[in-house]
mmCIF file of C-alpha atoms in Angstrom:
data_model
loop_
_atom_site.group_PDB
_atom_site.id
_atom_site.type_symbol
_atom_site.label_atom_id
_atom_site.label_comp_id
_atom_site.label_asym_id
_atom_site.label_seq_id
_atom_site.Cartn_x
_atom_site.Cartn_y
_atom_site.Cartn_z
ATOM 1 C CA MET G 250 -10.411 74.543 2.759
ATOM 2 C CA ILE G 251 -6.561 72.848 3.706
ATOM 3 C CA LYS G 252 -9.613 71.116 7.155
ATOM 4 C CA GLU G 253 -10.609 68.695 4.512
ATOM 5 C CA TYR G 254 -7.639 68.179 2.508
ATOM 6 C CA LYS G 255 -6.239 66.275 5.558
ATOM 7 C CA GLN G 256 -9.588 65.011 6.203
ATOM 8 C CA HIS G 257 -10.125 63.950 2.830
ATOM 9 C CA ALA G 258 -6.502 62.362 2.774
ATOM 10 C CA VAL G 259 -6.414 60.299 6.071
ATOM 11 C CA ASN G 260 -9.553 58.615 4.982
ATOM 12 C CA GLY G 261 -8.264 58.329 1.598
ATOM 13 C CA HIS G 262 -4.865 56.599 3.831
ATOM 14 C CA GLU G 263 -7.505 54.956 5.963
ATOM 15 C CA SER G 264 -9.391 53.719 2.815
ATOM 16 C CA ALA G 265 -5.909 51.956 1.215
ATOM 17 C CA PHE G 266 -5.034 50.372 4.169
ATOM 18 C CA LEU G 267 -8.624 48.631 5.155
ATOM 19 C CA ARG G 268 -8.134 47.704 1.344
ATOM 20 C CA SER G 269 -4.632 46.017 2.271
ATOM 21 C CA GLY G 270 -6.729 44.335 5.546
ATOM 22 C CA ARG G 271 -9.426 43.012 3.359
ATOM 23 C CA MET G 272 -6.757 41.350 0.253
ATOM 24 C CA PHE G 273 -4.414 40.231 3.633
ATOM 25 C CA ARG G 274 -7.721 38.551 5.154
ATOM 26 C CA GLY G 275 -9.446 37.220 2.011
ATOM 27 C CA PHE G 276 -6.102 34.952 1.214
ATOM 28 C CA PHE G 277 -5.340 34.669 4.725
ATOM 29 C CA VAL G 278 -8.618 32.502 4.461
ATOM 30 C CA LYS G 279 -8.522 31.031 0.745
ATOM 31 C CA THR G 280 -4.711 29.549 1.784
ATOM 32 C CA VAL G 281 -6.573 28.546 5.406
ATOM 33 C CA SER G 282 -10.084 26.615 3.654
ATOM 34 C CA PHE G 283 -6.950 25.348 1.336
ATOM 35 C CA VAL G 284 -5.246 23.569 3.528
ATOM 36 C CA GLY G 285 -8.099 23.087 5.197
ATOM 37 C CA TYR G 286 -9.307 20.442 2.393
ATOM 38 C CA THR G 287 -5.460 19.381 2.165
ATOM 39 C CA VAL G 288 -5.801 17.527 5.344
ATOM 40 C CA GLN G 289 -9.141 16.007 4.706
ATOM 41 C CA TYR G 290 -8.542 14.432 1.231
ATOM 42 C CA GLY G 291 -4.642 13.228 2.359
ATOM 43 C CA CYS G 292 -7.061 11.491 5.487
ATOM 44 C CA ILE G 293 -9.473 10.488 3.328
ATOM 45 C CA ALA G 294 -7.037 8.482 0.755
ATOM 46 C CA HIS G 295 -4.887 7.701 4.094
ATOM 47 C CA CYS G 296 -7.837 5.978 5.134
ATOM 48 C CA ALA G 297 -8.105 4.330 1.762
ATOM 49 C CA PHE G 298 -4.876 3.519 0.736
ATOM 50 C CA GLU G 299 -4.362 1.981 4.913
ATOM 51 C CA TYR G 300 -8.120 0.200 4.538
ATOM 52 C CA ILE G 301 -9.400 -0.749 1.541
ATOM 53 C CA GLY G 302 -7.160 -1.035 -1.004
ATOM 54 C CA GLU G 303 -3.816 0.026 -2.932
ATOM 55 C CA PHE G 304 -1.978 -0.414 -6.770
ATOM 56 C CA VAL G 305 1.680 -2.397 -6.284
ATOM 57 C CA SER G 306 4.097 -2.153 -8.517
ATOM 58 C CA CYS G 307 6.191 -5.829 -9.227
ATOM 59 C CA SER G 308 9.551 -5.949 -9.003
ATOM 60 C CA GLY G 309 11.437 -9.519 -9.769
ATOM 61 C CA PRO G 310 10.783 -12.706 -10.776
ATOM 62 C CA SER G 311 9.952 -14.245 -7.917
ATOM 63 C CA MET G 312 6.162 -14.741 -8.987
ATOM 64 C CA GLU G 313 7.469 -15.988 -12.778
ATOM 65 C CA PRO G 314 5.304 -16.583 -14.407
ATOM 66 C CA THR G 315 2.390 -15.133 -12.295
ATOM 67 C CA ILE G 316 3.385 -11.957 -11.800
ATOM 68 C CA THR G 317 6.338 -10.898 -13.870
ATOM 69 C CA ASN G 318 9.235 -7.852 -13.556
ATOM 70 C CA HIS G 319 7.219 -4.827 -14.132
ATOM 71 C CA ASP G 320 3.089 -5.637 -13.991
ATOM 72 C CA VAL G 321 0.842 -3.458 -11.759
ATOM 73 C CA VAL G 322 -2.178 -4.851 -9.428
ATOM 74 C CA PHE G 323 -3.940 -4.088 -7.099
ATOM 75 C CA SER G 324 -3.917 -5.969 -3.488
ATOM 76 C CA GLU G 325 -6.972 -5.907 -0.850
ATOM 77 C CA ARG G 326 -6.541 -4.912 2.385
ATOM 78 C CA VAL G 327 -10.711 -6.149 3.187
ATOM 79 C CA SER G 328 -9.115 -9.767 3.913
ATOM 80 C CA ARG G 329 -6.424 -8.817 5.552
ATOM 81 C CA HIS G 330 -8.684 -7.445 8.318
ATOM 82 C CA LEU G 331 -11.387 -9.796 8.664
ATOM 83 C CA CYS G 332 -8.377 -12.309 8.373
ATOM 84 C CA ARG G 333 -8.968 -14.429 5.459
ATOM 85 C CA ILE G 334 -6.103 -14.888 4.380
ATOM 86 C CA GLN G 335 -6.435 -18.436 2.342
ATOM 87 C CA LYS G 336 -3.536 -20.375 1.474
ATOM 88 C CA GLY G 337 -3.315 -20.214 -2.021
ATOM 89 C CA ASP G 338 -3.504 -16.134 -2.310
ATOM 90 C CA ILE G 339 -0.575 -13.797 -3.629
ATOM 91 C CA VAL G 340 0.114 -11.643 -0.994
ATOM 92 C CA ILE G 341 2.088 -8.755 -0.331
ATOM 93 C CA ALA G 342 3.186 -8.301 2.542
ATOM 94 C CA LYS G 343 6.828 -6.481 4.352
ATOM 95 C CA SER G 344 9.553 -8.441 4.723
ATOM 96 C CA PRO G 345 11.321 -10.442 7.485
ATOM 97 C CA PHE G 346 14.425 -8.632 6.913
ATOM 98 C CA ASP G 347 14.080 -4.841 5.486
ATOM 99 C CA PRO G 348 10.467 -3.617 6.322
ATOM 100 C CA LYS G 349 11.061 -1.073 3.802
ATOM 101 C CA MET G 350 10.972 -2.845 1.023
ATOM 102 C CA ASN G 351 7.371 -5.249 0.682
ATOM 103 C CA ILE G 352 7.448 -8.551 -1.159
ATOM 104 C CA CYS G 353 4.895 -10.352 -3.368
ATOM 105 C CA LYS G 354 4.621 -14.239 -2.629
ATOM 106 C CA ARG G 355 1.735 -16.758 -2.841
ATOM 107 C CA VAL G 356 0.382 -18.142 0.803
ATOM 108 C CA ILE G 357 1.118 -22.186 0.688
ATOM 109 C CA GLY G 358 0.431 -23.272 4.322
ATOM 110 C CA LEU G 359 -1.531 -21.289 7.058
ATOM 111 C CA GLU G 360 -0.550 -22.202 11.358
ATOM 112 C CA GLY G 361 -1.182 -25.409 12.294
ATOM 113 C CA ASP G 362 -0.719 -26.697 9.101
ATOM 114 C CA LYS G 363 2.588 -29.254 7.545
ATOM 115 C CA VAL G 364 3.840 -28.106 4.571
ATOM 116 C CA CYS G 365 7.174 -29.342 2.625
ATOM 117 C CA THR G 366 10.765 -27.126 3.130
ATOM 118 C CA SER G 367 12.975 -28.389 0.882
ATOM 119 C CA GLY G 368 13.345 -27.226 -2.359
ATOM 120 C CA PRO G 369 11.522 -29.035 -5.927
ATOM 121 C CA SER G 370 15.049 -30.631 -6.956
ATOM 122 C CA ASP G 371 15.931 -32.208 -3.450
ATOM 123 C CA ILE G 372 15.932 -35.510 -3.510
ATOM 124 C CA PHE G 373 14.826 -35.914 0.569
ATOM 125 C CA LYS G 374 11.695 -33.976 0.860
ATOM 126 C CA THR G 375 11.490 -32.192 4.549
ATOM 127 C CA HIS G 376 7.988 -31.214 6.945
ATOM 128 C CA THR G 377 7.204 -28.711 9.266
ATOM 129 C CA TYR G 378 3.941 -27.104 11.027
ATOM 130 C CA VAL G 379 3.224 -23.222 10.322
ATOM 131 C CA PRO G 380 3.165 -21.352 14.096
ATOM 132 C CA ARG G 381 0.140 -19.711 15.930
ATOM 133 C CA GLY G 382 -0.207 -16.296 14.652
ATOM 134 C CA HIS G 383 2.612 -17.513 11.196
ATOM 135 C CA VAL G 384 1.502 -18.308 6.875
ATOM 136 C CA TRP G 385 4.336 -20.143 4.643
ATOM 137 C CA LEU G 386 5.486 -18.372 1.809
ATOM 138 C CA GLU G 387 6.878 -19.079 -1.630
ATOM 139 C CA GLY G 388 7.862 -17.234 -4.797
ATOM 140 C CA ASP G 389 5.858 -19.117 -6.876
ATOM 141 C CA ASN G 390 9.096 -19.236 -9.117
ATOM 142 C CA LEU G 391 10.328 -21.616 -6.659
ATOM 143 C CA ARG G 392 14.109 -21.518 -8.337
ATOM 144 C CA ASN G 393 14.277 -18.505 -8.261
ATOM 145 C CA SER G 394 12.688 -16.632 -5.357
ATOM 146 C CA THR G 395 14.372 -15.784 -1.250
ATOM 147 C CA ASP G 396 10.947 -16.682 0.429
ATOM 148 C CA SER G 397 10.022 -19.079 3.193
ATOM 149 C CA ARG G 398 11.726 -21.677 2.272
ATOM 150 C CA SER G 399 15.204 -19.421 3.424
ATOM 151 C CA TYR G 400 13.148 -16.862 6.180
ATOM 152 C CA GLY G 401 10.981 -19.463 7.906
ATOM 153 C CA PRO G 402 6.947 -17.939 8.581
ATOM 154 C CA ILE G 403 6.052 -15.066 8.572
ATOM 155 C CA PRO G 404 3.609 -13.354 11.279
ATOM 156 C CA TYR G 405 0.908 -12.814 9.841
ATOM 157 C CA ALA G 406 0.769 -9.130 11.189
ATOM 158 C CA LEU G 407 3.481 -8.940 8.589
ATOM 159 C CA ILE G 408 0.634 -9.228 5.719
ATOM 160 C CA ARG G 409 -0.070 -5.267 3.989
ATOM 161 C CA GLY G 410 -3.389 -7.489 1.519
ATOM 162 C CA ARG G 411 -4.456 -9.534 -0.570
ATOM 163 C CA VAL G 412 -3.722 -9.387 -4.515
ATOM 164 C CA CYS G 413 -6.552 -9.584 -6.527
ATOM 165 C CA LEU G 414 -6.359 -8.215 -9.970
ATOM 166 C CA LYS G 415 -3.492 -7.341 -12.645
ATOM 167 C CA LEU G 416 -4.331 -4.569 -13.788
ATOM 168 C CA TRP G 417 -0.570 -3.940 -16.602
ATOM 169 C CA PRO G 418 -0.271 -4.419 -18.779
ATOM 170 C CA PRO G 419 -3.758 -4.784 -20.626
ATOM 171 C CA HIS G 420 -3.528 -7.504 -22.442
ATOM 172 C CA SER G 421 -3.473 -9.664 -19.041
ATOM 173 C CA VAL G 422 -5.464 -7.485 -16.632
ATOM 174 C CA GLY G 423 -8.148 -9.829 -14.139
ATOM 175 C CA VAL G 424 -7.865 -12.667 -11.626
ATOM 176 C CA LEU G 425 -5.200 -13.367 -11.055
ATOM 177 C CA ALA G 426 -3.964 -17.561 -12.456
ATOM 178 C CA GLU G 427 -3.430 -20.562 -9.453
ATOM 179 C CA SER G 428 -0.062 -21.303 -8.124
ATOM 180 C CA PRO G 429 2.316 -23.487 -10.814
ATOM 181 C CA ASN G 430 3.432 -25.380 -7.935
ATOM 182 C CA GLY G 431 -0.112 -26.086 -6.898
ATOM 183 C CA GLY G 432 1.090 -29.927 -5.764
ATOM 184 C CA ARG G 433 3.159 -27.752 -2.777
ATOM 185 C CA ILE G 434 -0.247 -26.755 -1.382
ATOM 186 C CA LEU G 435 -0.438 -29.054 0.724
#
């Protein structure tokens, strides 16, 4: 009788041990599975934002009236990768002064183009040529924009994407308007 009791106690202990092992294994498998799915979806999101496009909240007055403070736009990346940026396009680019900051400006000139470098109120107009591999960017609000007139042409590689849609505010959803400074695009 004592022998049976000891055997039953050992078996009971083993089964509790085995149950805790199965619970740990189940928890471990679920955790690894969750981490795997998280990494997969993270990679998909990264590729989508890096190669397809992203949503951008714009701030500052430099693109008024086309884009105002706190407007949300969609910036597609395919045009940049295919080198299809054209004069008149609005782009999101890395700031030449602060690589942690993005700027939103309109392309006024591409490599080889002659661009006006003077301000709208300047009496004497000055011009320059955009060097190879660069673009000339200006804000639509010429009187309140720090752009290529201040820092010169920027390398094409700093362009992050082309703005193709305004998504917010709801009353102005759609394709963006033409430049109010159309005469500056030569």
